[in-house]
Short mmCIF file of C-alpha atoms and ligand atoms in Angstrom, two decimals:
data_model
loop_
_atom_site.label_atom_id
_atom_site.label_comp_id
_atom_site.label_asym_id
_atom_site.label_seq_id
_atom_site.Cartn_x
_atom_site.Cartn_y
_atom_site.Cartn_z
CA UNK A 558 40.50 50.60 -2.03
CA UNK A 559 38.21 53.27 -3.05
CA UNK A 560 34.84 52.30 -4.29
CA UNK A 561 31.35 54.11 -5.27
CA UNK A 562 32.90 55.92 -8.15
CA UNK A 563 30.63 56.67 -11.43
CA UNK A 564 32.84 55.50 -13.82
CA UNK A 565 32.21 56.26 -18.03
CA UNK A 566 34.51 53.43 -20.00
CA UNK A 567 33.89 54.69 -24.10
CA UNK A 568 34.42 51.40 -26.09
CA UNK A 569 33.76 48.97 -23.11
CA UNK A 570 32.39 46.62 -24.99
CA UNK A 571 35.44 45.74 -26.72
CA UNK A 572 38.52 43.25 -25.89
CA UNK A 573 40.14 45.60 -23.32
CA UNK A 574 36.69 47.67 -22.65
CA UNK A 575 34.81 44.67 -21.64
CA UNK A 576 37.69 43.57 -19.25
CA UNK A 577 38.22 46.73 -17.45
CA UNK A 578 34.35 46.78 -16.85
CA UNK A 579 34.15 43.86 -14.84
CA UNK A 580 37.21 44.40 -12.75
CA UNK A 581 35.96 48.12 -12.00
CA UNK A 582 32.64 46.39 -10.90
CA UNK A 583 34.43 43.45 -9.49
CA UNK A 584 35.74 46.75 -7.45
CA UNK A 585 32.43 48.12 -6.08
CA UNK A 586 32.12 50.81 -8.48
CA UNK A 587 29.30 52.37 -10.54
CA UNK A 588 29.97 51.66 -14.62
CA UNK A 589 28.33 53.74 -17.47
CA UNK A 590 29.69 51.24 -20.99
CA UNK A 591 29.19 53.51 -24.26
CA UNK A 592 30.02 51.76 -27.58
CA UNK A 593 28.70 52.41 -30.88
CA UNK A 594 29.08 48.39 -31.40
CA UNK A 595 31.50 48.86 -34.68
CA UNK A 596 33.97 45.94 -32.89
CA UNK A 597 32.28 45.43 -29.50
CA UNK A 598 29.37 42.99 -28.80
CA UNK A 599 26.73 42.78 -25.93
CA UNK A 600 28.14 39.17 -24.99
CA UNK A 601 31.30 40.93 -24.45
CA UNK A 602 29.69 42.06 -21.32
CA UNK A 603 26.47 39.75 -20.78
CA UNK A 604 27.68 38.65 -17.38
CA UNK A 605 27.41 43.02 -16.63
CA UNK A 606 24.41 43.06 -17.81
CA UNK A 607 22.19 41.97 -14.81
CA UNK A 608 24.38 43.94 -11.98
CA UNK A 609 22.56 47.10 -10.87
CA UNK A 610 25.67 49.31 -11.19
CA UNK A 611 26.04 48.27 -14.89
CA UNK A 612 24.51 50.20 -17.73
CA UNK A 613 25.28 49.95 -21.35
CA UNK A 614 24.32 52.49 -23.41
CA UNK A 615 24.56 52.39 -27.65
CA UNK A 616 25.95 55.83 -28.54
CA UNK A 617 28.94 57.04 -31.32
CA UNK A 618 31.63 59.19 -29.48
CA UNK A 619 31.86 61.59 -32.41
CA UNK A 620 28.87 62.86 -31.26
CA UNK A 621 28.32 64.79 -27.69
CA UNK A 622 27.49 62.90 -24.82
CA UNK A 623 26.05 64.44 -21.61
CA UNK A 624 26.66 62.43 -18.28
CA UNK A 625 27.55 62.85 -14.39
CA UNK A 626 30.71 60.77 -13.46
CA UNK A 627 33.81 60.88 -11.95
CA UNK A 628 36.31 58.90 -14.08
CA UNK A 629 36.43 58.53 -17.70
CA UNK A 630 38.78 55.62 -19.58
CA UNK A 631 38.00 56.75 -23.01
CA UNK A 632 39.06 53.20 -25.30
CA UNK A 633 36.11 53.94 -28.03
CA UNK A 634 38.24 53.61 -31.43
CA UNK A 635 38.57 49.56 -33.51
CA UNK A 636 42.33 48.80 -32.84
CA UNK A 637 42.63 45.95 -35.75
CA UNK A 638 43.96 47.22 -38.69
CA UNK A 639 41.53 45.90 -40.53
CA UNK A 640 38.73 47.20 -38.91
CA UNK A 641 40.43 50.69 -38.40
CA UNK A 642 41.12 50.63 -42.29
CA UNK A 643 37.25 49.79 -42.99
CA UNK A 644 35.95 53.32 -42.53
CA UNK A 645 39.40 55.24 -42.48
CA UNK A 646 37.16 58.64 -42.04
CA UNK A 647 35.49 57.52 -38.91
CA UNK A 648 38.69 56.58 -37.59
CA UNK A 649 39.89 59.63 -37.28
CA UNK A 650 36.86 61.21 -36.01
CA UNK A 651 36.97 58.38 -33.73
CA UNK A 652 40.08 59.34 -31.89
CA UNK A 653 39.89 63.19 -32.77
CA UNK A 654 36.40 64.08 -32.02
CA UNK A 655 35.78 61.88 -29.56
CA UNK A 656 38.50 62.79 -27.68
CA UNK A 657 37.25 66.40 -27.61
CA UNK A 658 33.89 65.43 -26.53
CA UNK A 659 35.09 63.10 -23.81
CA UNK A 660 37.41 65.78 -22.64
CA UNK A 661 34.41 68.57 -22.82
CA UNK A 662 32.30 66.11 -20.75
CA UNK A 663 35.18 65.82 -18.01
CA UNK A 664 36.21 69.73 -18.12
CA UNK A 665 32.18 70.21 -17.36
CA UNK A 666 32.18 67.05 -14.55
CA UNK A 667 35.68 67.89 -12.88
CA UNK A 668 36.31 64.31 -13.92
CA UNK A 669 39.57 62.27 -14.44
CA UNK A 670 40.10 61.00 -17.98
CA UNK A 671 42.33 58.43 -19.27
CA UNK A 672 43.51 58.01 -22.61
CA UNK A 673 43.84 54.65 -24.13
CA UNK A 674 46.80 55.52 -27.07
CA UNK A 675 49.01 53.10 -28.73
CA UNK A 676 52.21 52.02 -29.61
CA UNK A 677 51.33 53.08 -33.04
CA UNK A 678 52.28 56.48 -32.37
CA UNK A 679 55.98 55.56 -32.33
CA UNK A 680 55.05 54.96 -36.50
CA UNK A 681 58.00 52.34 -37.62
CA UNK A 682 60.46 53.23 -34.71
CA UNK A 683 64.54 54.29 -35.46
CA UNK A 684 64.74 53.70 -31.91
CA UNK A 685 64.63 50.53 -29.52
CA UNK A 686 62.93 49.65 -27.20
CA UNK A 687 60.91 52.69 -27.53
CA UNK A 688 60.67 54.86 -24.50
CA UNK A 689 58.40 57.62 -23.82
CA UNK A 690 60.54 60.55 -24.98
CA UNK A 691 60.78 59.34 -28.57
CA UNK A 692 58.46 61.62 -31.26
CA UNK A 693 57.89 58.84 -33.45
CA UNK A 694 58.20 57.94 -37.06
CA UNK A 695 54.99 57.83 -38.58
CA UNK A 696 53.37 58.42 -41.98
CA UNK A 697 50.97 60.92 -42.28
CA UNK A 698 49.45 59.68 -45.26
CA UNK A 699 49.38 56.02 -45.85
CA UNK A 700 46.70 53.71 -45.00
CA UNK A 701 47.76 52.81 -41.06
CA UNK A 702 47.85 56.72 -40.50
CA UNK A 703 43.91 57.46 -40.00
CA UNK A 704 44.94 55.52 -36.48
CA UNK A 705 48.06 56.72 -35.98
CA UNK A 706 47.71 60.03 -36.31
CA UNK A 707 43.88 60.13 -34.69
CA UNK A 708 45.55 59.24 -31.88
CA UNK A 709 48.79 61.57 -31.97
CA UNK A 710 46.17 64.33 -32.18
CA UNK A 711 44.06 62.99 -29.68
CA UNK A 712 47.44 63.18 -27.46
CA UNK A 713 47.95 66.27 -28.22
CA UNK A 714 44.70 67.00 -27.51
CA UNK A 715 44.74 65.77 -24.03
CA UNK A 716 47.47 67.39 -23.51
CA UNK A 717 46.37 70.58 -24.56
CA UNK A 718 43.16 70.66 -21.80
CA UNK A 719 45.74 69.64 -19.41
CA UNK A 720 47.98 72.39 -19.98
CA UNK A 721 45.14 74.86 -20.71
CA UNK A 722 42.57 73.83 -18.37
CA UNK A 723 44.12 71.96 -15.68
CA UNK A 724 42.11 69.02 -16.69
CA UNK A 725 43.96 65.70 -14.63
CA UNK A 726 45.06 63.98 -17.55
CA UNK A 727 46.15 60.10 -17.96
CA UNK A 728 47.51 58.82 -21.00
CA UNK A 729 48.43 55.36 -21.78
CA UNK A 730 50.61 53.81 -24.68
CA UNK A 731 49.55 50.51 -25.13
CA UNK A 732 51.72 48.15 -26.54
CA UNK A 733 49.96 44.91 -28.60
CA UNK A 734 47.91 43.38 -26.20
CA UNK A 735 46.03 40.15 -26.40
CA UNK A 736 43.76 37.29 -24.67
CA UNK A 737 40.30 35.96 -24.48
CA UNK A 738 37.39 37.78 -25.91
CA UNK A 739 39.35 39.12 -28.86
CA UNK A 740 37.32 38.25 -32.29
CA UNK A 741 37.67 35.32 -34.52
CA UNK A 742 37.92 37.71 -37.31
CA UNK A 743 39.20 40.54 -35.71
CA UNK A 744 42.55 40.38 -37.72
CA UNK A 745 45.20 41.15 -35.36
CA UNK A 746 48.20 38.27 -35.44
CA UNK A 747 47.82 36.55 -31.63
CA UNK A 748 43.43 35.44 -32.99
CA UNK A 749 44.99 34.88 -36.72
CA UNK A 750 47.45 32.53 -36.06
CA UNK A 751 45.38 30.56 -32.97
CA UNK A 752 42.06 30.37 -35.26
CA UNK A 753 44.26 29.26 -38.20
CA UNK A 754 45.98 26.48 -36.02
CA UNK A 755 42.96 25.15 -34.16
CA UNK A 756 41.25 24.82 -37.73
CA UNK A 757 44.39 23.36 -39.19
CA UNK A 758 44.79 25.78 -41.52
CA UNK A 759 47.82 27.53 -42.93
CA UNK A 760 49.47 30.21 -40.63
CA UNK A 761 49.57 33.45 -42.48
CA UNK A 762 52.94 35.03 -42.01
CA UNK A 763 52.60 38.66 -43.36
CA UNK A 764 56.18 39.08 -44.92
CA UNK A 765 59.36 37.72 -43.65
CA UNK A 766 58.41 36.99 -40.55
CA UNK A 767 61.32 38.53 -39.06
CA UNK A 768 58.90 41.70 -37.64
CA UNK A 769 59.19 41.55 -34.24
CA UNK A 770 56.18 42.74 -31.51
CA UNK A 771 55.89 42.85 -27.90
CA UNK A 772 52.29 40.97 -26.40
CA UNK A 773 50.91 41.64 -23.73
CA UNK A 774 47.87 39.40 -21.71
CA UNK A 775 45.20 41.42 -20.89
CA UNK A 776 44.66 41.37 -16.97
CA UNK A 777 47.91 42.64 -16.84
CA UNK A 778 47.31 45.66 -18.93
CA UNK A 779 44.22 46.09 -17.04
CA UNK A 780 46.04 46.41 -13.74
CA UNK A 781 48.39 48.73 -15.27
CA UNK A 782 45.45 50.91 -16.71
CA UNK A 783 43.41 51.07 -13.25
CA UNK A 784 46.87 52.34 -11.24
CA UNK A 785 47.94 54.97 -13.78
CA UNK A 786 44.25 56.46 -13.19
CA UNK A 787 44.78 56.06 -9.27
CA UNK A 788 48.17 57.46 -9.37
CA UNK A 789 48.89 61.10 -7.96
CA UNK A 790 47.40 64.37 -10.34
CA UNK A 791 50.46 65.27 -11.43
CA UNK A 792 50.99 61.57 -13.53
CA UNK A 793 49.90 62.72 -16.49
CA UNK A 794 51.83 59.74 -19.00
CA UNK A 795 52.37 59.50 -21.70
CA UNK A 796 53.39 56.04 -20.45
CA UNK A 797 54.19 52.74 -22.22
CA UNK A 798 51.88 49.59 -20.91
CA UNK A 799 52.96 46.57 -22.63
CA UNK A 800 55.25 43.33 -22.16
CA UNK A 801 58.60 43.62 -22.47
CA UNK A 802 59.48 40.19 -24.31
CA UNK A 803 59.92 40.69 -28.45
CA UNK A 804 59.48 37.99 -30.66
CA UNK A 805 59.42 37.78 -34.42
CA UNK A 806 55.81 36.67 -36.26
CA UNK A 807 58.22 33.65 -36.79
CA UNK A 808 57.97 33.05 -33.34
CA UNK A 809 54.48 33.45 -32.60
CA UNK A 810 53.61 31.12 -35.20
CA UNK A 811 56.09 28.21 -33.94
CA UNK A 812 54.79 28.60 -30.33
CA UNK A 813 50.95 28.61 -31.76
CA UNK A 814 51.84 25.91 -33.22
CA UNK A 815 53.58 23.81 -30.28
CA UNK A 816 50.69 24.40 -27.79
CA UNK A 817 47.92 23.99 -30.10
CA UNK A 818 49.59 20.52 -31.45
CA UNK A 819 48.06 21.92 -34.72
CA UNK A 820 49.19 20.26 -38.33
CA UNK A 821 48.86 23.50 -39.67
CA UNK A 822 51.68 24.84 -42.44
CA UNK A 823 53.00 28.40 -42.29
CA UNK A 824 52.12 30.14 -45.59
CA UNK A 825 53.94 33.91 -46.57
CA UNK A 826 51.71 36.93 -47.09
CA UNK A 827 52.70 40.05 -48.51
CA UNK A 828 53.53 42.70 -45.76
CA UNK A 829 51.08 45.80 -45.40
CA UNK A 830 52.28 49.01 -45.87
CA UNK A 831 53.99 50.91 -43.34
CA UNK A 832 53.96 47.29 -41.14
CA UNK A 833 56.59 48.04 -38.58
CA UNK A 834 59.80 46.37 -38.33
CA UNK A 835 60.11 46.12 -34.49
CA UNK A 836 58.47 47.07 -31.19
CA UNK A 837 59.33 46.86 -27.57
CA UNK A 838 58.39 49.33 -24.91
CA UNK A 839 60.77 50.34 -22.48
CA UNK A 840 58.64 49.76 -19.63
CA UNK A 841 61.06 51.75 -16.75
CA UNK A 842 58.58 54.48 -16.64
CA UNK A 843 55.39 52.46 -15.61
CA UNK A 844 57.52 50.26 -12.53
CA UNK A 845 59.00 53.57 -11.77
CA UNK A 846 55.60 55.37 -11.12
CA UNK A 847 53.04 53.05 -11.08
CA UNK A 848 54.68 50.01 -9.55
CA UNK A 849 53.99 47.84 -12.67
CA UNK A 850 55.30 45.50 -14.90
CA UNK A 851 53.91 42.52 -16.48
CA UNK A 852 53.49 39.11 -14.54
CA UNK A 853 51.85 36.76 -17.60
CA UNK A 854 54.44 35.16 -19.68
CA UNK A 855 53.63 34.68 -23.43
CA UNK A 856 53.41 30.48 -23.29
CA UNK A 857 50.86 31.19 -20.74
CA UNK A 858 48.52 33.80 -21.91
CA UNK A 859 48.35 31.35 -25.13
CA UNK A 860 47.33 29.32 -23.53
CA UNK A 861 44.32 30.61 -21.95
CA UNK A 862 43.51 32.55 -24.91
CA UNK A 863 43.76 29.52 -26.79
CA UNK A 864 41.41 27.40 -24.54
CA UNK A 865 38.78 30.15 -24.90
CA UNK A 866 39.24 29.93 -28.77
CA UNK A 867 38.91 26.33 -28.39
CA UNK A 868 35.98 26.69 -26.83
CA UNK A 869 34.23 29.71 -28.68
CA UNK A 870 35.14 27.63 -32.43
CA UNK A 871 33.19 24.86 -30.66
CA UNK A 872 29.88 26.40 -30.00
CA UNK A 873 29.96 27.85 -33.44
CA UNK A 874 30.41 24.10 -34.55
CA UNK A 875 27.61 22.60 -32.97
CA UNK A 876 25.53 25.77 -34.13
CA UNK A 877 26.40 24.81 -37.35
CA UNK A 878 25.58 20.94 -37.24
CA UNK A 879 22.18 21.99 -35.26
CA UNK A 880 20.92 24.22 -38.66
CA UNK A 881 22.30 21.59 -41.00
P1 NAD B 973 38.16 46.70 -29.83
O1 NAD B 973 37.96 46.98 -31.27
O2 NAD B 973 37.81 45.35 -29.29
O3 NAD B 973 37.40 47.74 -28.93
C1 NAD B 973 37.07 49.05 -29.35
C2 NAD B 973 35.66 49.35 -28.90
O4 NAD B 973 35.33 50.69 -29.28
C3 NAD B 973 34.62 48.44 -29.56
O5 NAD B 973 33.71 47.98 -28.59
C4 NAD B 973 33.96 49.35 -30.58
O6 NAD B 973 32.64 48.96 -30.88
C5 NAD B 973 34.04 50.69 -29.87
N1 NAD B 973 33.96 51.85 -30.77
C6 NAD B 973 34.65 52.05 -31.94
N2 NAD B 973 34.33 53.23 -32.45
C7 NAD B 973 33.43 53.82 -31.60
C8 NAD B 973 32.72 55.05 -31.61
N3 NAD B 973 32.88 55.95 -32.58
N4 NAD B 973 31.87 55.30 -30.58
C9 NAD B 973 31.69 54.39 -29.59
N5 NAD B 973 32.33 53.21 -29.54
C10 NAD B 973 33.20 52.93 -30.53
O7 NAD B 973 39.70 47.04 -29.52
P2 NAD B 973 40.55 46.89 -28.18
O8 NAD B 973 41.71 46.04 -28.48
O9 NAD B 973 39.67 46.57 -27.04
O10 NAD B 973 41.09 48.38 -28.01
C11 NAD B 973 40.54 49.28 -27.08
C12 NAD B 973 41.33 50.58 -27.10
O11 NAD B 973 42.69 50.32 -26.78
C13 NAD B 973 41.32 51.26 -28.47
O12 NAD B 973 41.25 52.66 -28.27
C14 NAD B 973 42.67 50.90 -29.04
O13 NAD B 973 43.14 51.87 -29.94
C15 NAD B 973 43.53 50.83 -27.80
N6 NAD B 973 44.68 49.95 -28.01
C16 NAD B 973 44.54 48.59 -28.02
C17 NAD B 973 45.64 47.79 -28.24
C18 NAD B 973 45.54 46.28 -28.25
O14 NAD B 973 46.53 45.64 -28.57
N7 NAD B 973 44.44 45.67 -27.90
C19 NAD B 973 46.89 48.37 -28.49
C20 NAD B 973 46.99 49.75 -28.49
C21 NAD B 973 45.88 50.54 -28.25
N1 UDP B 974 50.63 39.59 -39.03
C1 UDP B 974 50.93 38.38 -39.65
N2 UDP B 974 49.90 37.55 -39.96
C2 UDP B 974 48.60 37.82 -39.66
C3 UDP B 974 48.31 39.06 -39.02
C4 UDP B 974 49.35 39.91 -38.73
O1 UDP B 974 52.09 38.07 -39.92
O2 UDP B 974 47.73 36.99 -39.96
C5 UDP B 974 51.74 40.48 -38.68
C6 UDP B 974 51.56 41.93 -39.12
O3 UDP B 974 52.02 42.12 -40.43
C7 UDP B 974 52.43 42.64 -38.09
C8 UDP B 974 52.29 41.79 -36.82
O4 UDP B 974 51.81 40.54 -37.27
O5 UDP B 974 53.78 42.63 -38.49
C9 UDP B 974 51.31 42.35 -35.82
O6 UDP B 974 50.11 42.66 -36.52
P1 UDP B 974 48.78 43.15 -35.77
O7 UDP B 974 47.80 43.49 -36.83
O8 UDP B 974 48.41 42.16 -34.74
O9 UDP B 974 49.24 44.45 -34.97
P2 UDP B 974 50.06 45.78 -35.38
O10 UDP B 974 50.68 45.62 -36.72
O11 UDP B 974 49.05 46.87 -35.35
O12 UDP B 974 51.10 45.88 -34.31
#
């Protein structure tokens, strides 16, 4: 294994930021965290925070950053739509500007750069599962596209200092991902419907139900993140990371519901705009040329994600009872 690297992670302390962190430490190497702390928080990382070959430092992306290292993962940008949707505007400068100044700062450092891009940039798909080849089906003007198109043109950004530049390129498509760490109110279904159940309240389907989605547990998009960046120059991706298995928000909510032996009801929502109908990568790319496919089943990332929830909703109880 190599180790000793100086390695930048934008957004690392995030959900996925925060994990890839400790396993590149866990690893032997050097860590520089950046995060503007929009979605991340310091306890995200607190167990980083002591190591010698951990700093954090509080800095926007949209703004120029000047740094030695060797690898950059660049996952700065909120992922929930709710949060992206906040502050549409800095979305998009999010993915678009900060992608230019984290591919400025590896053009100057020689450095490897990975892209963290979505799912989201097949749109609502006309084709399934979605493999790598498809353009998409995307609005460019409703309120999901400040995302989805800040990180189309952050792809095509990459790909453009690649191709003009020679600038060894990595870019992921991340399909939904979840596990512990995520935020009680950070929006996205897998938190919703486990908060909702371990509180006994209603589960908040978000139209029919019949939507289908693809989730993935963390570590193993972790491990799939750390071997595209190891994998030979000329792997440049785009290339789908996610779990194969599709299930309808139907689904999800049952199997919540079964393993948190919640009394909670399932209550209809009306369905965002531009929601998706259905998404499933086609993963034959990623065991192909990076050896990888998931190894967590659905039940069982619940499961652990749901213990942490368990346990997180409990401290904020007995915070609670302590003030009252
Ligand atoms: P997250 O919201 O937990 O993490 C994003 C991090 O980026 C946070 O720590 C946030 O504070 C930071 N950030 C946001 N704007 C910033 C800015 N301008 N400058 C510096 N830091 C900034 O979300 P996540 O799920 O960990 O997602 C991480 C990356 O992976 C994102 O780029 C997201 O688009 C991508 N992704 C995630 C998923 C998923 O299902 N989790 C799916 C597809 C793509
Ligand atoms: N969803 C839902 N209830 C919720 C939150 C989300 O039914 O409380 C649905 C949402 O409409 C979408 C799916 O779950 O169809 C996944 O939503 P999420 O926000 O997690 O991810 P994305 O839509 O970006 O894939």
């Amino acid at each position: 294994m190599d180790t000793g690297k100086r390695i930048l992670v934008t957004g690392g302390a995030g959900f996925l930021g925060s994990f890839l962190c400790e396993r590149l430490i866990a690893e032997g190497h050097e860590v520089i965290c950046v995060d503007n702390f929009f979605t991340g928080r310091r306890r995200n990382v607190a167990k980083l925070l002591d190591d010698r070959r951990f700093e954090i430092i509080r800095h926007d992306v949209t703004f120029p950053l000047y740094l030695e290292v060797d690898e950059i993962y660049n996952l700065a940008c909120p992922a929930s739509p709710i949060h992206y949707q906040f502050d549409p505007v800095q979305t998009t400068k999010t993915s678009v500007h900060g992608a230019i100044n984290m591919l400025g700062l590896a053009k100057r450092t020689g450095a490897r750069i990975l892209q963290a891009s979505t799912s989201e940039v097949y749109g609502d798909p006309e084709y399934h599962p979605q493999r790598e080849d498809y353009w998409g089906h995307v609005n460019p003007i409703g309120p999901r596209s400040c995302y989805d198109e800040g990180k189309r043109c952050a792809e095509t950004l990459f790909f453009d200092y690649w191709r003009q530049y020679n600038l060894p390129i990595k870019v992921a498509r991340i399909f939904n991902t979840y596990g512990p760490r995520m935020r009680p109110d950070d929006g996205r279904v897998v938190s919703n419907f486990i908060v909702q159940a371990l509180e006994n309240k209603p589960i908040t389907i978000y139209g029919s139900g019949e939507q289908t989605r693809s989730f993935c547990f963390v570590t193993d998009l972790i491990d799939g993140f750390v071997r595209l960046m190891r994998s030979s120059k000329d792997v440049t991706g785009p290339i789908n990371l996610g779990n194969p298995g599709e299930f309808t928000m139907i689904e999800l909510a049952k199997l919540v519901v079964e393993l948190t032996g919640s009394r909670s009801a399932i209550e209809h929502r009306p369905l965002p705009t531009d929601d998706p109908r259905q998404r499933r990568p086609d993963i034959s790319r990623a065991q192909e040329v990076l050896g990888w496919e998931p190894k967590v089943a659905l039940r069982e990332g619940l499961v652990e994600t749901i213990r942490y929830f368990d346990e997180l909703l409990g401290e904020v109880a007995q915070r609670a009872e302590a003030v009252a």
